[in-house]
Amino acid sequence: MKLEKGWMWLLLLLLSALAVAAVAAHEKESEADVSDVVVDDDDDDMGLDEEDLLLYPLLYHQVTYKTPVPTGDVYFAETFDDGSLDRWQLSKTVKEDADGDIAKYDGKWAVEQLKENKVPGDQGLVLKSRAKHHAISAMLDKPFVFKDEPLVIQYEVNFQDGIDCGGAYIKLLSDTGSLNLEQFHDRTPYTIMFGPDKCGEDYKLHFIFRHKNPLNRDMEEKHAKRADVDLKKFYTDKKTHLYTLLLNPDNSYELFIDQSSVSRGNLLEDMVPPVNPPKEIDDPNDSKPDDWDERAKIPDPEAVKPDDWDEDAPAKIEDPDALKPEGWLDDESEFVPDPNAEKPEDWDEEMDGEWEAPQIPNPACETAPGCGAWKRPMINNPQYKGKWKAPLVDNPNYQGVWKPRKILNPDYFEDLQPFRMTPFKALGLELWSMTSDIYFDNFIITSHKEVADRWASDSWGLKKLVASANERKKRRRRKRRRRQQ
């Protein structure tokens, strides 16, 4: 069992704090309770394996949760543990280009504990409505300005009821000077969009940033390449997962799930469409000359059809060696009128014509190799050659595939520092989902990866330990029930 360094420290602290109490309490367990920790006969003599020992405090004792506190400078940190949404603003606007009630951002939010693997005292933000537009946002403690320090964005998501079609991504709302969180909607300018999204069997982890064209000042979305791993389990296992984006001033970026890298790249090389346009483009006014020959091969003009080439010979002929099977009933029809059929009482011969009994397979043919007129089977004609065509030879006039000439791109620019994005000053969730009870927790925005890692150890790391301990307990109960059966 591999443990990340961050929450390994947490585990060591828990082991130290609970060691004495754990041993004493465990010695007092009844025989029935002790059976919870006995493993199969082929386990070690103590009945505890390596995973049991690591999870021992959580298997047999309730862990006291303490709200995480950032260990360094942050732009935003939210745990929801106080049960309040005072710093958050619900959108009061409507979605453009949508009709009636569906245009309203009337999806409900709540602060709740997890449905499963609860950590007492820990709460998160929960999207409560299905088939509704949701929009909620909060101002940062201070705007983030892209200069000389990295950007680290991190938060937790749990699709508690799975996910059919919907997202759990966040938007970092641009500092435009006119940002009004009450009017937050799908077209509110954002700098970065990051997080999971799924519809059908398409599982995505978005990292999108909006880049300003220095020539015309237009904003264009740039999408990072897809993650290098199969993302399905993160949407279906109903566990809390940690999503992290690290963006560096040297234009490199890296995406993490549960502190493991799933994608990395460079803003100058790995975005679609590219940040910088090509220096040269095809001349839109150029056209292929009428006499341009793109044929690499042509029929040999000197080839002559052989005298014995028969173009009229059929592709199939009757098999001359075939013999009619013995017992073939030439005089019997394959189908005969059904002798048990009766004309319907409402049959009108003037309107419906003369009634005929429906056809059924001839019973006399059931044991015979066949009935009716016997015909020789068809086989490939060994003399068939088909339509004669001259063989192909290299075209002496071949000029290659025509391409328009290149000209300088009038819209060319070169931005070597796309990291210098539009500053942002708020975090928002603007989502539509066909599944409810999507859980969000422990948002943090900082410039220091170690601060985000420690924050994760004190929050998500504990959730992971509790979930692992609960799974271990369930497995032991199942084993015990099987032994008792």
C-alpha positions as a Python dict, from the first residue, in 0.01 Angstrom:
ca = {
    (1, 'M'): (0, 0, 0),
    (2, 'K'): (160, 325, -110),
    (3, 'L'): (106, 640, 95),
    (4, 'E'): (163, 996, -22),
    (5, 'K'): (414, 1187, 190),
    (6, 'G'): (163, 1448, 302),
    (7, 'W'): (-89, 1231, 471),
    (8, 'M'): (179, 983, 584),
    (9, 'W'): (272, 1249, 840),
    (10, 'L'): (-91, 1273, 944),
    (11, 'L'): (-104, 898, 989),
    (12, 'L'): (211, 897, 1202),
    (13, 'L'): (63, 1165, 1426),
    (14, 'L'): (-257, 964, 1461),
    (15, 'L'): (-64, 649, 1542),
    (16, 'S'): (139, 830, 1807),
    (17, 'A'): (-162, 994, 1968),
    (18, 'L'): (-378, 682, 1974),
    (19, 'A'): (-126, 403, 2024),
    (20, 'V'): (-167, 358, 2400),
    (21, 'A'): (-544, 399, 2394),
    (22, 'A'): (-573, 168, 2096),
    (23, 'V'): (-385, -116, 2261),
    (24, 'A'): (-576, -82, 2588),
    (25, 'A'): (-912, -64, 2418),
    (26, 'H'): (-834, -349, 2186),
    (27, 'E'): (-742, -577, 2478),
    (28, 'K'): (-1092, -521, 2622),
    (29, 'E'): (-1269, -625, 2303),
    (30, 'S'): (-1505, -921, 2343),
    (31, 'E'): (-1450, -1240, 2147),
    (32, 'A'): (-1726, -1134, 1906),
    (33, 'D'): (-1560, -796, 1849),
    (34, 'V'): (-1218, -949, 1811),
    (35, 'S'): (-1352, -1156, 1524),
    (36, 'D'): (-1376, -832, 1327),
    (37, 'V'): (-999, -825, 1291),
    (38, 'V'): (-930, -1194, 1235),
    (39, 'V'): (-836, -1262, 875),
    (40, 'D'): (-824, -1580, 672),
    (41, 'D'): (-605, -1868, 792),
    (42, 'D'): (-341, -1791, 533),
    (43, 'D'): (-284, -1440, 680),
    (44, 'D'): (-6, -1376, 930),
    (45, 'D'): (-24, -1510, 1287),
    (46, 'M'): (-146, -1181, 1437),
    (47, 'G'): (-445, -1163, 1203),
    (48, 'L'): (-338, -816, 1086),
    (49, 'D'): (-171, -739, 757),
    (50, 'E'): (28, -430, 660),
    (51, 'E'): (-280, -234, 555),
    (52, 'D'): (-455, -319, 884),
    (53, 'L'): (-161, -190, 1086),
    (54, 'L'): (-149, 135, 892),
    (55, 'L'): (-523, 191, 933),
    (56, 'Y'): (-541, 57, 1291),
    (57, 'P'): (-641, 386, 1462),
    (58, 'L'): (-918, 445, 1210),
    (59, 'L'): (-1043, 86, 1218),
    (60, 'Y'): (-1110, 89, 1592),
    (61, 'H'): (-1134, 453, 1700),
    (62, 'Q'): (-1312, 764, 1586),
    (63, 'V'): (-1068, 1024, 1459),
    (64, 'T'): (-1111, 1382, 1571),
    (65, 'Y'): (-1132, 1615, 1273),
    (66, 'K'): (-986, 1964, 1283),
    (67, 'T'): (-1067, 2221, 1017),
    (68, 'P'): (-754, 2270, 802),
    (69, 'V'): (-573, 2602, 819),
    (70, 'P'): (-345, 2722, 536),
    (71, 'T'): (22, 2701, 630),
    (72, 'G'): (125, 2983, 397),
    (73, 'D'): (2, 3273, 189),
    (74, 'V'): (-320, 3202, -4),
    (75, 'Y'): (-556, 3394, -229),
    (76, 'F'): (-855, 3185, -134),
    (77, 'A'): (-933, 2904, 110),
    (78, 'E'): (-1274, 2759, 190),
    (79, 'T'): (-1369, 2454, 399),
    (80, 'F'): (-1745, 2513, 456),
    (81, 'D'): (-1700, 2364, 803),
    (82, 'D'): (-1878, 2656, 971),
    (83, 'G'): (-2192, 2562, 777),
    (84, 'S'): (-2221, 2910, 631),
    (85, 'L'): (-2237, 3043, 277),
    (86, 'D'): (-2201, 3405, 390),
    (87, 'R'): (-1903, 3473, 164),
    (88, 'W'): (-2077, 3313, -135),
    (89, 'Q'): (-2317, 3486, -372),
    (90, 'L'): (-2598, 3307, -555),
    (91, 'S'): (-2655, 3431, -908),
    (92, 'K'): (-2977, 3628, -956),
    (93, 'T'): (-2963, 3652, -1332),
    (94, 'V'): (-3086, 3425, -1612),
    (95, 'K'): (-2900, 3229, -1875),
    (96, 'E'): (-2902, 3390, -2217),
    (97, 'D'): (-3037, 3201, -2519),
    (98, 'A'): (-3256, 2978, -2301),
    (99, 'D'): (-3634, 2969, -2272),
    (100, 'G'): (-3860, 3018, -1972),
    (101, 'D'): (-3787, 2853, -1641),
    (102, 'I'): (-3489, 2666, -1779),
    (103, 'A'): (-3305, 2998, -1814),
    (104, 'K'): (-3313, 3063, -1441),
    (105, 'Y'): (-3017, 2990, -1217),
    (106, 'D'): (-3246, 2837, -959),
    (107, 'G'): (-3052, 2521, -876),
    (108, 'K'): (-3020, 2469, -500),
    (109, 'W'): (-2700, 2455, -296),
    (110, 'A'): (-2647, 2331, 61),
    (111, 'V'): (-2366, 2280, 310),
    (112, 'E'): (-2370, 1916, 420),
    (113, 'Q'): (-2163, 1621, 529),
    (114, 'L'): (-2078, 1343, 288),
    (115, 'K'): (-2343, 1072, 251),
    (116, 'E'): (-2083, 799, 299),
    (117, 'N'): (-1748, 795, 478),
    (118, 'K'): (-1843, 1092, 692),
    (119, 'V'): (-1572, 1270, 888),
    (120, 'P'): (-1747, 1425, 1193),
    (121, 'G'): (-1718, 1803, 1175),
    (122, 'D'): (-1627, 1812, 806),
    (123, 'Q'): (-1877, 1966, 563),
    (124, 'G'): (-1880, 2064, 198),
    (125, 'L'): (-2081, 2251, -64),
    (126, 'V'): (-2340, 2027, -231),
    (127, 'L'): (-2519, 2084, -561),
    (128, 'K'): (-2871, 1966, -473),
    (129, 'S'): (-3083, 1994, -789),
    (130, 'R'): (-3095, 1793, -1108),
    (131, 'A'): (-3175, 1937, -1452),
    (132, 'K'): (-3124, 2289, -1321),
    (133, 'H'): (-2878, 2570, -1385),
    (134, 'H'): (-2660, 2643, -1082),
    (135, 'A'): (-2437, 2946, -1030),
    (136, 'I'): (-2258, 3048, -711),
    (137, 'S'): (-1936, 3243, -661),
    (138, 'A'): (-1713, 3410, -405),
    (139, 'M'): (-1454, 3685, -411),
    (140, 'L'): (-1090, 3599, -348),
    (141, 'D'): (-910, 3751, -51),
    (142, 'K'): (-705, 3938, -311),
    (143, 'P'): (-684, 3927, -691),
    (144, 'F'): (-433, 3693, -850),
    (145, 'V'): (-200, 3874, -1090),
    (146, 'F'): (12, 3661, -1322),
    (147, 'K'): (370, 3774, -1271),
    (148, 'D'): (659, 3575, -1130),
    (149, 'E'): (490, 3319, -905),
    (150, 'P'): (311, 2993, -993),
    (151, 'L'): (-62, 2943, -966),
    (152, 'V'): (-195, 2642, -775),
    (153, 'I'): (-569, 2564, -778),
    (154, 'Q'): (-701, 2272, -576),
    (155, 'Y'): (-1035, 2138, -457),
    (156, 'E'): (-1226, 1816, -387),
    (157, 'V'): (-1520, 1661, -572),
    (158, 'N'): (-1737, 1361, -488),
    (159, 'F'): (-2002, 1242, -733),
    (160, 'Q'): (-2204, 1088, -450),
    (161, 'D'): (-2476, 950, -678),
    (162, 'G'): (-2247, 895, -974),
    (163, 'I'): (-2283, 1129, -1270),
    (164, 'D'): (-2491, 1099, -1586),
    (165, 'C'): (-2429, 1425, -1765),
    (166, 'G'): (-2284, 1728, -1592),
    (167, 'G'): (-1974, 1907, -1475),
    (168, 'A'): (-1793, 1986, -1153),
    (169, 'Y'): (-1546, 2239, -1288),
    (170, 'I'): (-1471, 2583, -1153),
    (171, 'K'): (-1419, 2917, -1324),
    (172, 'L'): (-1173, 3181, -1210),
    (173, 'L'): (-1357, 3502, -1294),
    (174, 'S'): (-1155, 3775, -1460),
    (175, 'D'): (-1085, 4104, -1285),
    (176, 'T'): (-1262, 4318, -1542),
    (177, 'G'): (-1352, 4604, -1312),
    (178, 'S'): (-1723, 4543, -1370),
    (179, 'L'): (-1757, 4199, -1213),
    (180, 'N'): (-2089, 4161, -1033),
    (181, 'L'): (-2137, 3821, -871),
    (182, 'E'): (-2516, 3862, -863),
    (183, 'Q'): (-2502, 3868, -1244),
    (184, 'F'): (-2270, 3566, -1277),
    (185, 'H'): (-2377, 3355, -1577),
    (186, 'D'): (-2234, 3138, -1853),
    (187, 'R'): (-2088, 3434, -2045),
    (188, 'T'): (-1924, 3607, -1752),
    (189, 'P'): (-1557, 3654, -1852),
    (190, 'Y'): (-1328, 3401, -1691),
    (191, 'T'): (-953, 3350, -1704),
    (192, 'I'): (-929, 2976, -1632),
    (193, 'M'): (-1177, 2691, -1628),
    (194, 'F'): (-1059, 2375, -1453),
    (195, 'G'): (-1212, 2050, -1333),
    (196, 'P'): (-1402, 1732, -1421),
    (197, 'D'): (-1684, 1711, -1675),
    (198, 'K'): (-1874, 1414, -1815),
    (199, 'C'): (-2155, 1335, -2054),
    (200, 'G'): (-2234, 991, -2187),
    (201, 'E'): (-1908, 798, -2197),
    (202, 'D'): (-1695, 1108, -2253),
    (203, 'Y'): (-1491, 1169, -1937),
    (204, 'K'): (-1292, 1493, -1932),
    (205, 'L'): (-1067, 1694, -1705),
    (206, 'H'): (-1081, 2049, -1836),
    (207, 'F'): (-802, 2300, -1830),
    (208, 'I'): (-904, 2594, -2046),
    (209, 'F'): (-766, 2946, -2041),
    (210, 'R'): (-878, 3253, -2230),
    (211, 'H'): (-599, 3421, -2425),
    (212, 'K'): (-613, 3778, -2547),
    (213, 'N'): (-513, 3835, -2909),
    (214, 'P'): (-266, 4128, -2892),
    (215, 'L'): (-370, 4251, -3236),
    (216, 'N'): (-747, 4269, -3216),
    (217, 'R'): (-791, 4219, -2837),
    (218, 'D'): (-1032, 3930, -2891),
    (219, 'M'): (-1039, 3652, -2631),
    (220, 'E'): (-1000, 3293, -2748),
    (221, 'E'): (-1033, 2972, -2546),
    (222, 'K'): (-728, 2746, -2541),
    (223, 'H'): (-784, 2383, -2438),
    (224, 'A'): (-518, 2159, -2287),
    (225, 'K'): (-464, 1814, -2434),
    (226, 'R'): (-662, 1527, -2281),
    (227, 'A'): (-539, 1352, -1968),
    (228, 'D'): (-307, 1055, -2012),
    (229, 'V'): (-512, 817, -1794),
    (230, 'D'): (-857, 656, -1795),
    (231, 'L'): (-1074, 896, -1594),
    (232, 'K'): (-1386, 680, -1562),
    (233, 'K'): (-1325, 553, -1208),
    (234, 'F'): (-1307, 906, -1069),
    (235, 'Y'): (-1667, 963, -1178),
    (236, 'T'): (-1813, 628, -1078),
    (237, 'D'): (-1654, 508, -752),
    (238, 'K'): (-1842, 760, -531),
    (239, 'K'): (-1519, 855, -354),
    (240, 'T'): (-1384, 1202, -282),
    (241, 'H'): (-1114, 1295, -531),
    (242, 'L'): (-865, 1580, -524),
    (243, 'Y'): (-812, 1794, -837),
    (244, 'T'): (-505, 2016, -866),
    (245, 'L'): (-377, 2249, -1137),
    (246, 'L'): (-19, 2377, -1125),
    (247, 'L'): (64, 2657, -1368),
    (248, 'N'): (419, 2796, -1378),
    (249, 'P'): (563, 3127, -1503),
    (250, 'D'): (776, 2933, -1755),
    (251, 'N'): (445, 2835, -1926),
    (252, 'S'): (458, 2473, -1807),
    (253, 'Y'): (151, 2320, -1647),
    (254, 'E'): (57, 1996, -1475),
    (255, 'L'): (-277, 1842, -1377),
    (256, 'F'): (-311, 1610, -1079),
    (257, 'I'): (-586, 1383, -950),
    (258, 'D'): (-538, 1256, -596),
    (259, 'Q'): (-185, 1405, -604),
    (260, 'S'): (-85, 1188, -902),
    (261, 'S'): (3, 1358, -1230),
    (262, 'V'): (-241, 1282, -1512),
    (263, 'S'): (-132, 1540, -1771),
    (264, 'R'): (146, 1789, -1824),
    (265, 'G'): (247, 2023, -2100),
    (266, 'N'): (338, 2374, -2207),
    (267, 'L'): (107, 2660, -2293),
    (268, 'L'): (310, 2730, -2608),
    (269, 'E'): (307, 2373, -2737),
    (270, 'D'): (15, 2173, -2602),
    (271, 'M'): (-296, 2389, -2635),
    (272, 'V'): (-571, 2366, -2896),
    (273, 'P'): (-591, 2589, -3089),
    (274, 'P'): (-228, 2701, -3050),
    (275, 'V'): (-161, 3024, -2864),
    (276, 'N'): (40, 3167, -3154),
    (277, 'P'): (-83, 3151, -3515),
    (278, 'P'): (149, 3029, -3795),
    (279, 'K'): (388, 3278, -3955),
    (280, 'E'): (278, 3173, -4303),
    (281, 'I'): (-56, 3065, -4442),
    (282, 'D'): (-187, 2935, -4775),
    (283, 'D'): (-254, 3213, -5023),
    (284, 'P'): (-636, 3224, -5046),
    (285, 'N'): (-609, 3384, -5391),
    (286, 'D'): (-390, 3114, -5540),
    (287, 'S'): (-553, 2847, -5758),
    (288, 'K'): (-441, 2528, -5928),
    (289, 'P'): (-352, 2572, -6300),
    (290, 'D'): (-584, 2396, -6542),
    (291, 'D'): (-298, 2190, -6687),
    (292, 'W'): (-157, 2078, -6351),
    (293, 'D'): (-117, 1699, -6361),
    (294, 'E'): (-159, 1531, -6018),
    (295, 'R'): (-174, 1174, -6156),
    (296, 'A'): (120, 975, -6021),
    (297, 'K'): (28, 673, -6239),
    (298, 'I'): (-136, 654, -6581),
    (299, 'P'): (-246, 365, -6808),
    (300, 'D'): (43, 245, -7024),
    (301, 'P'): (-28, 406, -7364),
    (302, 'E'): (171, 133, -7542),
    (303, 'A'): (-7, -163, -7386),
    (304, 'V'): (-226, -380, -7616),
    (305, 'K'): (-501, -622, -7516),
    (306, 'P'): (-394, -983, -7580),
    (307, 'D'): (-575, -1159, -7866),
    (308, 'D'): (-702, -1436, -7638),
    (309, 'W'): (-852, -1199, -7381),
    (310, 'D'): (-1225, -1277, -7363),
    (311, 'E'): (-1406, -985, -7202),
    (312, 'D'): (-1745, -1153, -7249),
    (313, 'A'): (-1675, -1465, -7043),
    (314, 'P'): (-1907, -1476, -6738),
    (315, 'A'): (-1767, -1457, -6385),
    (316, 'K'): (-1972, -1762, -6274),
    (317, 'I'): (-2058, -2085, -6457),
    (318, 'E'): (-2247, -2404, -6371),
    (319, 'D'): (-2030, -2669, -6209),
    (320, 'P'): (-1986, -2930, -6486),
    (321, 'D'): (-1882, -3197, -6234),
    (322, 'A'): (-2187, -3161, -6012),
    (323, 'L'): (-2431, -3454, -5985),
    (324, 'K'): (-2791, -3445, -5872),
    (325, 'P'): (-2814, -3597, -5521),
    (326, 'E'): (-2976, -3938, -5503),
    (327, 'G'): (-3334, -3918, -5382),
    (328, 'W'): (-3397, -3569, -5516),
    (329, 'L'): (-3774, -3524, -5565),
    (330, 'D'): (-3804, -3348, -5902),
    (331, 'D'): (-4182, -3370, -5909),
    (332, 'E'): (-4241, -3230, -5563),
    (333, 'S'): (-4275, -2856, -5495),
    (334, 'E'): (-4071, -2706, -5216),
    (335, 'F'): (-4386, -2537, -5079),
    (336, 'V'): (-4748, -2657, -5087),
    (337, 'P'): (-5083, -2506, -4980),
    (338, 'D'): (-5162, -2556, -4614),
    (339, 'P'): (-5430, -2831, -4608),
    (340, 'N'): (-5554, -2716, -4267),
    (341, 'A'): (-5610, -2356, -4368),
    (342, 'E'): (-5967, -2230, -4402),
    (343, 'K'): (-6098, -1932, -4589),
    (344, 'P'): (-6194, -1653, -4346),
    (345, 'E'): (-6566, -1602, -4306),
    (346, 'D'): (-6541, -1236, -4401),
    (347, 'W'): (-6347, -1308, -4722),
    (348, 'D'): (-6514, -1129, -5015),
    (349, 'E'): (-6392, -1275, -5345),
    (350, 'E'): (-6528, -977, -5538),
    (351, 'M'): (-6326, -741, -5321),
    (352, 'D'): (-6036, -962, -5213),
    (353, 'G'): (-6000, -1193, -5513),
    (354, 'E'): (-5995, -1570, -5519),
    (355, 'W'): (-5885, -1709, -5184),
    (356, 'E'): (-5573, -1925, -5177),
    (357, 'A'): (-5442, -2122, -4883),
    (358, 'P'): (-5109, -1998, -4745),
    (359, 'Q'): (-4798, -2190, -4849),
    (360, 'I'): (-4610, -2416, -4605),
    (361, 'P'): (-4292, -2629, -4647),
    (362, 'N'): (-4372, -2951, -4829),
    (363, 'P'): (-4368, -3237, -4571),
    (364, 'A'): (-4246, -3475, -4842),
    (365, 'C'): (-3925, -3274, -4870),
    (366, 'E'): (-3831, -3299, -4504),
    (367, 'T'): (-3635, -3625, -4549),
    (368, 'A'): (-3529, -3571, -4911),
    (369, 'P'): (-3208, -3387, -5016),
    (370, 'G'): (-3424, -3146, -5213),
    (371, 'C'): (-3740, -3085, -5415),
    (372, 'G'): (-3829, -2927, -5745),
    (373, 'A'): (-3619, -2876, -6056),
    (374, 'W'): (-3253, -2952, -5977),
    (375, 'K'): (-2994, -2700, -6098),
    (376, 'R'): (-2619, -2731, -6104),
    (377, 'P'): (-2451, -2502, -5848),
    (378, 'M'): (-2254, -2204, -5978),
    (379, 'I'): (-1875, -2186, -5944),
    (380, 'N'): (-1608, -1931, -6038),
    (381, 'N'): (-1526, -1937, -6409),
    (382, 'P'): (-1157, -2027, -6446),
    (383, 'Q'): (-1157, -1853, -6787),
    (384, 'Y'): (-1298, -1528, -6655),
    (385, 'K'): (-1069, -1225, -6699),
    (386, 'G'): (-1312, -936, -6696),
    (387, 'K'): (-1275, -602, -6866),
    (388, 'W'): (-922, -553, -6997),
    (389, 'K'): (-736, -249, -6867),
    (390, 'A'): (-395, -125, -6959),
    (391, 'P'): (-141, -163, -6674),
    (392, 'L'): (-41, 152, -6487),
    (393, 'V'): (300, 312, -6535),
    (394, 'D'): (469, 618, -6387),
    (395, 'N'): (331, 941, -6529),
    (396, 'P'): (618, 1128, -6697),
    (397, 'N'): (422, 1454, -6660),
    (398, 'Y'): (344, 1407, -6289),
    (399, 'Q'): (381, 1740, -6104),
    (400, 'G'): (288, 1629, -5753),
    (401, 'V'): (-12, 1721, -5540),
    (402, 'W'): (-82, 2088, -5593),
    (403, 'K'): (-61, 2316, -5293),
    (404, 'P'): (-126, 2689, -5280),
    (405, 'R'): (179, 2905, -5230),
    (406, 'K'): (255, 3040, -4884),
    (407, 'I'): (225, 3404, -4788),
    (408, 'L'): (295, 3591, -4467),
    (409, 'N'): (8, 3562, -4223),
    (410, 'P'): (-139, 3912, -4180),
    (411, 'D'): (-280, 3803, -3842),
    (412, 'Y'): (47, 3665, -3712),
    (413, 'F'): (169, 3752, -3364),
    (414, 'E'): (404, 3591, -3116),
    (415, 'D'): (323, 3582, -2747),
    (416, 'L'): (605, 3406, -2562),
    (417, 'Q'): (448, 3459, -2220),
    (418, 'P'): (93, 3324, -2233),
    (419, 'F'): (124, 3265, -1857),
    (420, 'R'): (64, 3638, -1821),
    (421, 'M'): (-311, 3589, -1833),
    (422, 'T'): (-590, 3824, -1733),
    (423, 'P'): (-589, 3868, -1353),
    (424, 'F'): (-883, 3708, -1172),
    (425, 'K'): (-1052, 3797, -845),
    (426, 'A'): (-1336, 3548, -789),
    (427, 'L'): (-1405, 3176, -799),
    (428, 'G'): (-1734, 3054, -943),
    (429, 'L'): (-1926, 2737, -1017),
    (430, 'E'): (-2165, 2769, -1310),
    (431, 'L'): (-2301, 2422, -1376),
    (432, 'W'): (-2578, 2214, -1526),
    (433, 'S'): (-2618, 1855, -1411),
    (434, 'M'): (-2861, 1570, -1462),
    (435, 'T'): (-2742, 1424, -1129),
    (436, 'S'): (-2775, 1586, -787),
    (437, 'D'): (-2568, 1573, -469),
    (438, 'I'): (-2232, 1664, -622),
    (439, 'Y'): (-2004, 1744, -329),
    (440, 'F'): (-1734, 2016, -337),
    (441, 'D'): (-1490, 2093, -58),
    (442, 'N'): (-1165, 2253, 51),
    (443, 'F'): (-1098, 2504, -225),
    (444, 'I'): (-754, 2662, -209),
    (445, 'I'): (-573, 2901, -444),
    (446, 'T'): (-209, 2974, -370),
    (447, 'S'): (130, 3019, -531),
    (448, 'H'): (295, 2744, -330),
    (449, 'K'): (248, 2376, -412),
    (450, 'E'): (366, 2273, -65),
    (451, 'V'): (90, 2483, 93),
    (452, 'A'): (-170, 2305, -122),
    (453, 'D'): (-15, 1967, -40),
    (454, 'R'): (-29, 2029, 334),
    (455, 'W'): (-386, 2156, 302),
    (456, 'A'): (-472, 1831, 122),
    (457, 'S'): (-306, 1622, 394),
    (458, 'D'): (-516, 1789, 662),
    (459, 'S'): (-841, 1753, 466),
    (460, 'W'): (-861, 1517, 170),
    (461, 'G'): (-593, 1290, 316),
    (462, 'L'): (-808, 1225, 622),
    (463, 'K'): (-1113, 1154, 403),
    (464, 'K'): (-907, 902, 209),
    (465, 'L'): (-797, 728, 529),
    (466, 'V'): (-1152, 712, 663),
    (467, 'A'): (-1281, 571, 333),
    (468, 'S'): (-1004, 309, 329),
    (469, 'A'): (-1075, 210, 689),
    (470, 'N'): (-1447, 179, 620),
    (471, 'E'): (-1382, -35, 315),
    (472, 'R'): (-1156, -255, 529),
    (473, 'K'): (-1429, -295, 789),
    (474, 'K'): (-1682, -392, 523),
    (475, 'R'): (-1447, -653, 380),
    (476, 'R'): (-1393, -802, 727),
    (477, 'R'): (-1768, -816, 792),
    (478, 'R'): (-1820, -995, 461),
    (479, 'K'): (-1545, -1243, 547),
    (480, 'R'): (-1696, -1306, 890),
    (481, 'R'): (-2041, -1362, 741),
    (482, 'R'): (-1900, -1609, 490),
    (483, 'R'): (-1728, -1803, 770),
    (484, 'Q'): (-2052, -1814, 967),
    (485, 'Q'): (-2254, -1947, 675),
}
